[in-house]
Coordinates of C-alpha atoms in Angstrom, one line a residue:
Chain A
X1 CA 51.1 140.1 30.3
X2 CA 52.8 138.9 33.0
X3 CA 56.2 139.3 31.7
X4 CA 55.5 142.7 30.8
X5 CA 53.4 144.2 33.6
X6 CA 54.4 145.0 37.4
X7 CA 58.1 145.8 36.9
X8 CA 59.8 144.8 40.6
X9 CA 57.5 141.3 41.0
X10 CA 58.5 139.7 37.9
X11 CA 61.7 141.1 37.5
X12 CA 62.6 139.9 40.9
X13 CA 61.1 136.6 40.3
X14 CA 62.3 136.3 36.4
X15 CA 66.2 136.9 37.2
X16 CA 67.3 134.8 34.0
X17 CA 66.4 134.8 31.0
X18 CA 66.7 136.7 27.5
X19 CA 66.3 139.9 29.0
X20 CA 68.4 139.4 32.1
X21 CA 70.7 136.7 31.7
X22 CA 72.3 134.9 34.8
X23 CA 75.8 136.6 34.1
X24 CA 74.4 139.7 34.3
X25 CA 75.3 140.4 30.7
X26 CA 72.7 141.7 28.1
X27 CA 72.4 141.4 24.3
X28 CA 74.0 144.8 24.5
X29 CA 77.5 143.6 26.2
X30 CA 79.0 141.6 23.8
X31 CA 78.8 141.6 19.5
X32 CA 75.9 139.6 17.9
X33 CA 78.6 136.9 16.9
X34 CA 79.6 135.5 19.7
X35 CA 83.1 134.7 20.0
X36 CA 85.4 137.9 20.9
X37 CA 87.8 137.8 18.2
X38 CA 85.5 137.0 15.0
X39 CA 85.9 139.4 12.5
X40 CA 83.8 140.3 9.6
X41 CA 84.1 139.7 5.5
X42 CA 86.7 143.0 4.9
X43 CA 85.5 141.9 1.0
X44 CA 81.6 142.3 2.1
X45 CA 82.2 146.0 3.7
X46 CA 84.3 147.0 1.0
X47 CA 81.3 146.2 -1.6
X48 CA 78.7 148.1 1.0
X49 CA 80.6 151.1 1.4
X50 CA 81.6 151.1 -2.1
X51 CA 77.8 151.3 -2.6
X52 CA 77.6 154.0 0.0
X53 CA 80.0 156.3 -1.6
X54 CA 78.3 156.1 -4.9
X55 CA 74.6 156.5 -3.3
X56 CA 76.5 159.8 -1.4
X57 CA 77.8 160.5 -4.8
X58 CA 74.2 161.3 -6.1
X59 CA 72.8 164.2 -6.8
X60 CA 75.5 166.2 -5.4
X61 CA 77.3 169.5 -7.0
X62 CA 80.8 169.3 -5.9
X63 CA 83.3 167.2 -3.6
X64 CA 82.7 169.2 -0.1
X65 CA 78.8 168.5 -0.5
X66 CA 79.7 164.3 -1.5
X67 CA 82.0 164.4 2.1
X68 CA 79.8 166.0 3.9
X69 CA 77.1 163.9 3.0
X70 CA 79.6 160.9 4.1
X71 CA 79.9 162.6 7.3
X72 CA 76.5 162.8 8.0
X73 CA 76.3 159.0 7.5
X74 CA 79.0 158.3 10.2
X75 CA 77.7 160.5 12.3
X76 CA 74.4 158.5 13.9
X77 CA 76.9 155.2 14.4
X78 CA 79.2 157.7 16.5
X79 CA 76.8 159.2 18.5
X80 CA 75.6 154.9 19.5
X81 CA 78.8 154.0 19.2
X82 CA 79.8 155.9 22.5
X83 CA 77.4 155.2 24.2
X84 CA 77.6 150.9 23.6
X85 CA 81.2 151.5 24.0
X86 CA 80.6 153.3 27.7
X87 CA 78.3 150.8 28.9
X88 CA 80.8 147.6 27.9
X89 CA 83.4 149.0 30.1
X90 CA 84.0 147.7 33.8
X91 CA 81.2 149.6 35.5
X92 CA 83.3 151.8 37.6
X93 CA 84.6 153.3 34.6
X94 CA 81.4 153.7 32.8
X95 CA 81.4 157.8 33.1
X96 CA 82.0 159.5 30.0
X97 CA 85.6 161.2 29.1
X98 CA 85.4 164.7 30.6
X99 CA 88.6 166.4 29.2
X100 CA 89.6 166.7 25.9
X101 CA 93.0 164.2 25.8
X102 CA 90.7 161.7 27.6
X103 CA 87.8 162.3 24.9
X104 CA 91.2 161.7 22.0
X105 CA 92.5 158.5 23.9
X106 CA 89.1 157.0 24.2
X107 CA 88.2 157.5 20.1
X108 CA 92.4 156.5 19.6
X109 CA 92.4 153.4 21.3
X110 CA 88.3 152.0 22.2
X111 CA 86.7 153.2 19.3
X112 CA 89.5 152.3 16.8
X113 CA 89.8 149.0 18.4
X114 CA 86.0 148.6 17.8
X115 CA 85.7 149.3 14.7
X116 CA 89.3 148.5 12.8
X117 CA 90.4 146.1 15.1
X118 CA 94.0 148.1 16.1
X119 CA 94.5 151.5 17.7
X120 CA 94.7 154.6 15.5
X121 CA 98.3 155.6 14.5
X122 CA 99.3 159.0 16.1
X123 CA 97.3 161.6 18.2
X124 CA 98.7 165.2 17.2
X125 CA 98.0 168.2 19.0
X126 CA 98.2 171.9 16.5
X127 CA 101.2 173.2 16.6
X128 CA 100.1 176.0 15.2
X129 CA 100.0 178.7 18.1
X130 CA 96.5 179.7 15.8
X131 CA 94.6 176.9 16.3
X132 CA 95.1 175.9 19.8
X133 CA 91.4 174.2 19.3
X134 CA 92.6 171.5 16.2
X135 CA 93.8 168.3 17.1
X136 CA 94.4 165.5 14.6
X137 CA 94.3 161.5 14.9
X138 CA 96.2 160.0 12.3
X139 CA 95.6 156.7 10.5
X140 CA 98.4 155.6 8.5
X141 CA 96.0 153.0 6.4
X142 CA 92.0 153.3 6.9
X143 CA 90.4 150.3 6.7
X144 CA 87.2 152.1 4.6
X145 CA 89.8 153.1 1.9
X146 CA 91.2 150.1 1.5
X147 CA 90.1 149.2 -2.2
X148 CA 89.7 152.6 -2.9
X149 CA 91.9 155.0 -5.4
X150 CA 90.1 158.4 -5.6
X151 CA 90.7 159.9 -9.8
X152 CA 92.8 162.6 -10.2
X153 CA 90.1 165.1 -11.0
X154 CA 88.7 164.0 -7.5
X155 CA 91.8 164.5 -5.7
X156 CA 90.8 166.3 -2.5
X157 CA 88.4 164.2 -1.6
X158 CA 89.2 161.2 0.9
X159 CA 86.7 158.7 1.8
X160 CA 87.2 158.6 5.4
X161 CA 84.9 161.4 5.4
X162 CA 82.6 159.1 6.6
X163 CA 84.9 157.9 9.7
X164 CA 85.2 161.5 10.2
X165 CA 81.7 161.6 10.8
X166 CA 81.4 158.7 13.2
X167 CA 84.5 160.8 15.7
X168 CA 82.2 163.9 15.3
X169 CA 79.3 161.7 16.4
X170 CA 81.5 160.3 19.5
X171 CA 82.7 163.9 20.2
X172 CA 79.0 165.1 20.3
X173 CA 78.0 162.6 22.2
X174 CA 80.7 163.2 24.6
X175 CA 79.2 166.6 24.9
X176 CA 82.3 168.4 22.9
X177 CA 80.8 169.8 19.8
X178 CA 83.3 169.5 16.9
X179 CA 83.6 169.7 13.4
X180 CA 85.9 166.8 11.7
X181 CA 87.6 166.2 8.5
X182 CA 89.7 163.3 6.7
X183 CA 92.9 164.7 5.1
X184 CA 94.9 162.6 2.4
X185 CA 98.7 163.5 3.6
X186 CA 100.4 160.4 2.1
X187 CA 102.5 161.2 -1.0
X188 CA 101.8 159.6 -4.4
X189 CA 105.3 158.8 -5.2
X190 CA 106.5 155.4 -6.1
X191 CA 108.4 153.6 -2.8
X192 CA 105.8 155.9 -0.5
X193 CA 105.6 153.9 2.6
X194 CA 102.3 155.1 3.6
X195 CA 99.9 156.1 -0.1
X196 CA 97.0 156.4 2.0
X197 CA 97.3 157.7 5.4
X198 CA 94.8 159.8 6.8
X199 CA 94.9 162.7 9.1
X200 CA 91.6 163.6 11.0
X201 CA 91.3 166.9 11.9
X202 CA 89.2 167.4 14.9
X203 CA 88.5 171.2 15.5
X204 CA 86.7 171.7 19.0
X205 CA 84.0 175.1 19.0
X206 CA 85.0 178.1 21.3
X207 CA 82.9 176.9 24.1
X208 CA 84.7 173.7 24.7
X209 CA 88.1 175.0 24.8
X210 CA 86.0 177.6 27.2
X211 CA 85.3 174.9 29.7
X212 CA 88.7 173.3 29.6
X213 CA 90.5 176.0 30.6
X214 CA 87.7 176.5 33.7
X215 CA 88.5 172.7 34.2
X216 CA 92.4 173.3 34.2
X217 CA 92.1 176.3 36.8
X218 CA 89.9 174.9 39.4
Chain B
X1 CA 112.1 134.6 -17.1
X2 CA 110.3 137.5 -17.4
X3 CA 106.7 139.0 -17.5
X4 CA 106.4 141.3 -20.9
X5 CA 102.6 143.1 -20.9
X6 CA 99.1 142.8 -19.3
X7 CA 96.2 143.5 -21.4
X8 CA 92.4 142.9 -20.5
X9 CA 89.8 142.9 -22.4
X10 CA 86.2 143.8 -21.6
X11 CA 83.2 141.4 -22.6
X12 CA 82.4 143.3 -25.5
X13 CA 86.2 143.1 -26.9
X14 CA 87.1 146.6 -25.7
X15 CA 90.6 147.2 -24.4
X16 CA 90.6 148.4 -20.5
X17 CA 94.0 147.7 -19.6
X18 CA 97.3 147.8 -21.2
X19 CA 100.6 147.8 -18.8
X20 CA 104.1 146.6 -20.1
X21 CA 106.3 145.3 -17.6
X22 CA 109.5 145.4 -19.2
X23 CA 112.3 147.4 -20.7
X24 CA 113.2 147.5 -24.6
X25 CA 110.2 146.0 -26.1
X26 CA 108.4 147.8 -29.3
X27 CA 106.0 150.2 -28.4
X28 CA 102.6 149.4 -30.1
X29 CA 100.2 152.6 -30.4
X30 CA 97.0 153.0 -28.8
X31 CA 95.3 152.2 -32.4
X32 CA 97.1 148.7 -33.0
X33 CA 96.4 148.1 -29.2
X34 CA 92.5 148.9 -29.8
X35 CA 92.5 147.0 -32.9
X36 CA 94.7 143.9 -31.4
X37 CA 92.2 143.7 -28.8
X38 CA 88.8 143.6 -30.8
X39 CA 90.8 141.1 -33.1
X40 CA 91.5 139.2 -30.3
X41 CA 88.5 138.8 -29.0
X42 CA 86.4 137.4 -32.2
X43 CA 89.1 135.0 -32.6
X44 CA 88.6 133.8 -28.8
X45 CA 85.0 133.6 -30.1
X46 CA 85.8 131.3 -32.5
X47 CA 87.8 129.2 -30.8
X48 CA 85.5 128.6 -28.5
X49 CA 83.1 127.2 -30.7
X50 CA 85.7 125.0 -32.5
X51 CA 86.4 121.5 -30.7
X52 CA 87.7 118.5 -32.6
X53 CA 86.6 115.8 -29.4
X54 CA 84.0 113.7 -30.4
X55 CA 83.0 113.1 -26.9
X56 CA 83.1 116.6 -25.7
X57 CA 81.3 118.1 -28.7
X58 CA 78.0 120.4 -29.0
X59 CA 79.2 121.3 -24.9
X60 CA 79.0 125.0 -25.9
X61 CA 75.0 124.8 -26.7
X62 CA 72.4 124.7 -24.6
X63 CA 71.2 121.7 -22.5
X64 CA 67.0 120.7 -24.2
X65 CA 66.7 122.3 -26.7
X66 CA 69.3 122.3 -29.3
X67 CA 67.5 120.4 -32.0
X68 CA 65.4 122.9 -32.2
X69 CA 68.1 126.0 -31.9
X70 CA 70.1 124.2 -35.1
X71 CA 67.0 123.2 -37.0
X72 CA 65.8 126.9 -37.3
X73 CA 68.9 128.5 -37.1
X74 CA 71.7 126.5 -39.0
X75 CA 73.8 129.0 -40.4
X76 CA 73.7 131.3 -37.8
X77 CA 75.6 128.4 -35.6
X78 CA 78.9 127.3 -36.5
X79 CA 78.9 124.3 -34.1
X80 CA 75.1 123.3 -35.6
X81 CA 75.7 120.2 -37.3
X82 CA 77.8 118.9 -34.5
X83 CA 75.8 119.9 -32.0
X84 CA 72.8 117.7 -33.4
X85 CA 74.3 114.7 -33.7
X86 CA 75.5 114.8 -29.8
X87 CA 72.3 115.6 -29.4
X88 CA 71.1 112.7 -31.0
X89 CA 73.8 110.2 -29.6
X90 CA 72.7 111.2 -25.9
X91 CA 68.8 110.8 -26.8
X92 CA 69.4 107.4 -27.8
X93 CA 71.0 106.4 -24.6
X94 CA 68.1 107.2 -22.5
X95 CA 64.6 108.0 -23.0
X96 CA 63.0 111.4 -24.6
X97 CA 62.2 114.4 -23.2
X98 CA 62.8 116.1 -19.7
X99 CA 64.3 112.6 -18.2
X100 CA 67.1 113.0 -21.4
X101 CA 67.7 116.5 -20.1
X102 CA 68.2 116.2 -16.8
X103 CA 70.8 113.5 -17.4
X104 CA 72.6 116.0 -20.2
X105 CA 72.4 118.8 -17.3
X106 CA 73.6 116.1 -14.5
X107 CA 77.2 115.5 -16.8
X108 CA 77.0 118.7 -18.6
X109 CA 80.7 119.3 -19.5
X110 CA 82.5 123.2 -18.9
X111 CA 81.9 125.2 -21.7
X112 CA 84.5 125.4 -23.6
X113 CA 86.9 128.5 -23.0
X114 CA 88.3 128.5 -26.1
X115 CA 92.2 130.1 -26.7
X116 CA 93.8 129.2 -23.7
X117 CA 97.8 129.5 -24.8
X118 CA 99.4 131.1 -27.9
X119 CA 103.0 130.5 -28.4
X120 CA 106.1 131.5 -30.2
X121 CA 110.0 131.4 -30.2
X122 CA 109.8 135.0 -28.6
X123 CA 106.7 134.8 -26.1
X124 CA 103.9 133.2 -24.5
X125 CA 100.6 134.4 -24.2
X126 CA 98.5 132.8 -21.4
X127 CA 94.4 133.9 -21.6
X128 CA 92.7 133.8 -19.0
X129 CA 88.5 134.4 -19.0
X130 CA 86.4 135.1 -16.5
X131 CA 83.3 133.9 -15.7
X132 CA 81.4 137.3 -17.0
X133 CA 83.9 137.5 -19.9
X134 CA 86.9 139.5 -19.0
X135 CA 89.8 138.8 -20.4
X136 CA 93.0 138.2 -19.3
X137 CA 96.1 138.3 -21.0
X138 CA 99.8 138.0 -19.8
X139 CA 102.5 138.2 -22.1
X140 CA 105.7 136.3 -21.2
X141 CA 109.4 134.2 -21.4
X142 CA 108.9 130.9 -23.4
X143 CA 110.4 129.8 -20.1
X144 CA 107.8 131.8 -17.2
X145 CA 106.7 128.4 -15.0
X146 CA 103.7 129.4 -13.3
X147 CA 101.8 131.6 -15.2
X148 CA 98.6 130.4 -14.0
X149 CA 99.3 131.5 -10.1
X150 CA 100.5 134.8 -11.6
X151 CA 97.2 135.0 -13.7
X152 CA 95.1 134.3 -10.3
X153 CA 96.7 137.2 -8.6
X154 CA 96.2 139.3 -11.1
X155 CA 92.5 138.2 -11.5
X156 CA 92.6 138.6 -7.4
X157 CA 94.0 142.4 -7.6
X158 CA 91.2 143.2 -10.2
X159 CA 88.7 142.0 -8.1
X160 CA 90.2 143.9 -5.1
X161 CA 91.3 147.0 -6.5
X162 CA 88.9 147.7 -9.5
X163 CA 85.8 146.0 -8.7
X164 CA 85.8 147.2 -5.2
X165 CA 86.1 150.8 -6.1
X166 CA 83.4 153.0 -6.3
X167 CA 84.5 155.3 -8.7
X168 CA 85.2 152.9 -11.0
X169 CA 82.5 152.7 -13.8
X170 CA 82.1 148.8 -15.3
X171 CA 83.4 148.2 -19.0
X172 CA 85.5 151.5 -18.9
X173 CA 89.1 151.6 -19.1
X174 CA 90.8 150.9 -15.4
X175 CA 92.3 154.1 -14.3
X176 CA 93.1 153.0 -10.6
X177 CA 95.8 154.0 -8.8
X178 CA 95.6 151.1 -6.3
X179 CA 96.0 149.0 -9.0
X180 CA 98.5 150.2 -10.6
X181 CA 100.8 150.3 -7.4
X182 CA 99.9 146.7 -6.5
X183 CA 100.0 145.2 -9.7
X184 CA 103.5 147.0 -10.4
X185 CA 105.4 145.4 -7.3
X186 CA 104.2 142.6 -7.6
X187 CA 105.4 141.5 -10.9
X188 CA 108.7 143.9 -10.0
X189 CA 108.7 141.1 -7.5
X190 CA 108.4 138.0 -10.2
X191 CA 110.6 139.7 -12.3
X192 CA 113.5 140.2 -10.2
X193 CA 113.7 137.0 -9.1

């Protein structure tokens, strides 16, 4: 009870501890393994997801319906995701991105680094005079497709779907609705440098690019 | 020095993989393949089961009970008659019951994996079986020196690249891209050398 109860007397009196730790950091600052650089068992995701793609694969009609349903399972860990990420950062940079490149850099770089342990490959902008609201984050070899080769009959489909869904996560978060998708680009030719590499297409709605351009004026 | 085929074999003596590696050799058709496979296997069978050590034999029975299992069942065990007197020479030794049996388990010898090497003037077949009863077999030169590190990298892109993938279905035929690509420069790489 007394731990619990009356907020500013214990807290002020119970400094340390589990809760609030003498450095000031919580459980939420730093991964559950302690040490900074230790990795997980690539050979232990690769079984789960393996597991997740086939559990996606139930039940559903036709390729679209499988990746979005692997979107939808990346999408919760995106939407956390940002928000753990914001509150590691130094605390005078603990504001959300508020423009679009700065919303790109942070999944490129922090979120990449996070979860793959190396920054994303490319950041893309549309050239296409079209679709001024599509930009594209390219991976040249996703980790979640490592072990994977999709069957011919299959061949649109790309597995990333589900990383797709964690950036659409961040992005909503972030307060910039967007639809993404994974895109196989890499050829299938012998001597191809790159099989598997991935484009993301992230396509804001009409109401961010809206804002920007407010943003950009004022 | 040169690495001719890859075949494996599934546990039930299907063929999941064929892949030469090597130009000029006689093609065999997907029958004789099929057929080269099953015959394979039954002989591996069999050669497990056969093992001219005195000391080592009855090791491909089970640990208690095998007077029993050869009593009831003699012809249906080719190894029977051996199997019993091992049986009988490591009762003897120590008391009856579960003390014997826990001794046999403590120095329980591997099973016996049966057809390890098959060779002729031409090749060399190396075998290599899993623990769940895959086979592996690599065809080579008389004169390939290290067959076994190449067999563990195979073994190791199999577990990587087949097992790992979800749209493979277990005990079909291996139709992996990944697979394919890895396995293919890698013994490009053992063959150029």
């Amino acid at each position: 009870m007394s731990h619990v109860g009356s907020g500013k007397a214990a807290s002020s009196k119970e400094q340390t501890g589990l809760r609030y730790p003498s450095n000031g950091k919580t459980i939420y600052h730093r991964p559950l393994n302690r040490t900074k650089t230790a990795e997980l068992s690539q050979a232990a995701f690769a079984y789960l997801f393996s597991e997740m793609v086939i559990y996606a694969q139930r039940r559903v009609t036709g390729i679209q319906e499988l990746e979005k349903r692997l979107n939808l399972q990346g999408h919760p860990i995106g939407l956390k995701l940002l928000d753990l990420l914001l509150l590691r950062e130094p605390p005078r940079s603990q504001t959300r991105p508020l423009t679009i490149i700065a919303l790109l850099h942070f999944i490129k770089i922090n979120v990449w680094t996070h979860l793959f342990g190396r920054q994303a490959d490319r950041l893309e902008k549309s050239s296409n005079p079209d679709t001024p609201d599509e930009y594209m984050i390219v991976d040249n070899e996703p980790l979640v497709n490592a072990y994977i080769s999709v069957p011919r009959e299959m061949s649109q489909l790309n597995c990333a779907a589900f990383v797709a869904g964690i950036i659409e996560g961040v992005c909503d978060g972030a307060m910039f609705p967007a639809r993404v998708t994974a895109h196989t680009v890499g050829g299938k030719e012998e001597g191809e440098m790159w099989p598997g590499k991935t484009v993301f297409l992230v396509k804001f709605q009409p109401e961010v690019l809206e804002r920007e351009a407010l943003l950009g004026k004022g | 020095m040169t690495i001719f085929a890859l075949i494996i074999i599934n546990k039930a003596g299907g063929l999941i993989y064929n892949r030469t590696f090597h130009e000029g050799l006689n093609k065999v058709s997907t029958n004789d393949l099929l057929v080269l496979a099953g015959t394979f296997h039954g002989v591996h069978a069999i050669t497990a089961r056969l093992n001219p050590l005195k000391h080592l034999q009855g090791a491909g029975g089970g640990p208690g009970n095998r007077n029993s299992t050869s009593s009831t069942a003699p012809s249906a065990h080719p190894g029977g008659s051996s199997s019993n007197s091992a049986a009988a020479g490591g009762g003897g030794g120590g008391s009856a019951g579960s003390g014997m049996s826990a001794q046999q388990l403590y120095q329980r010898p591997d099973p016996p994996s049966g057809l390890e090497v098959l060779e002729t003037e031409n090749f060399r077949m190396q075998c290599f079986a899993t623990l769940t009863g895959t086979k592996f077999l690599l065809f080579t030169d008389t004169t390939q020196a290290n067959v076994d590190l190449t067999m563990r990298r195979v073994y190791d892109m199999y577990a990587d690249y087949v097992m790992k993938n979800p749209f493979y279905q277990l005990e079909m035929p291996v139709r992996c891209d990944m697979f394919d690509r890895k396995l293919g420069s890698y013994i490009r790489e053992i063959n150029n050398r």
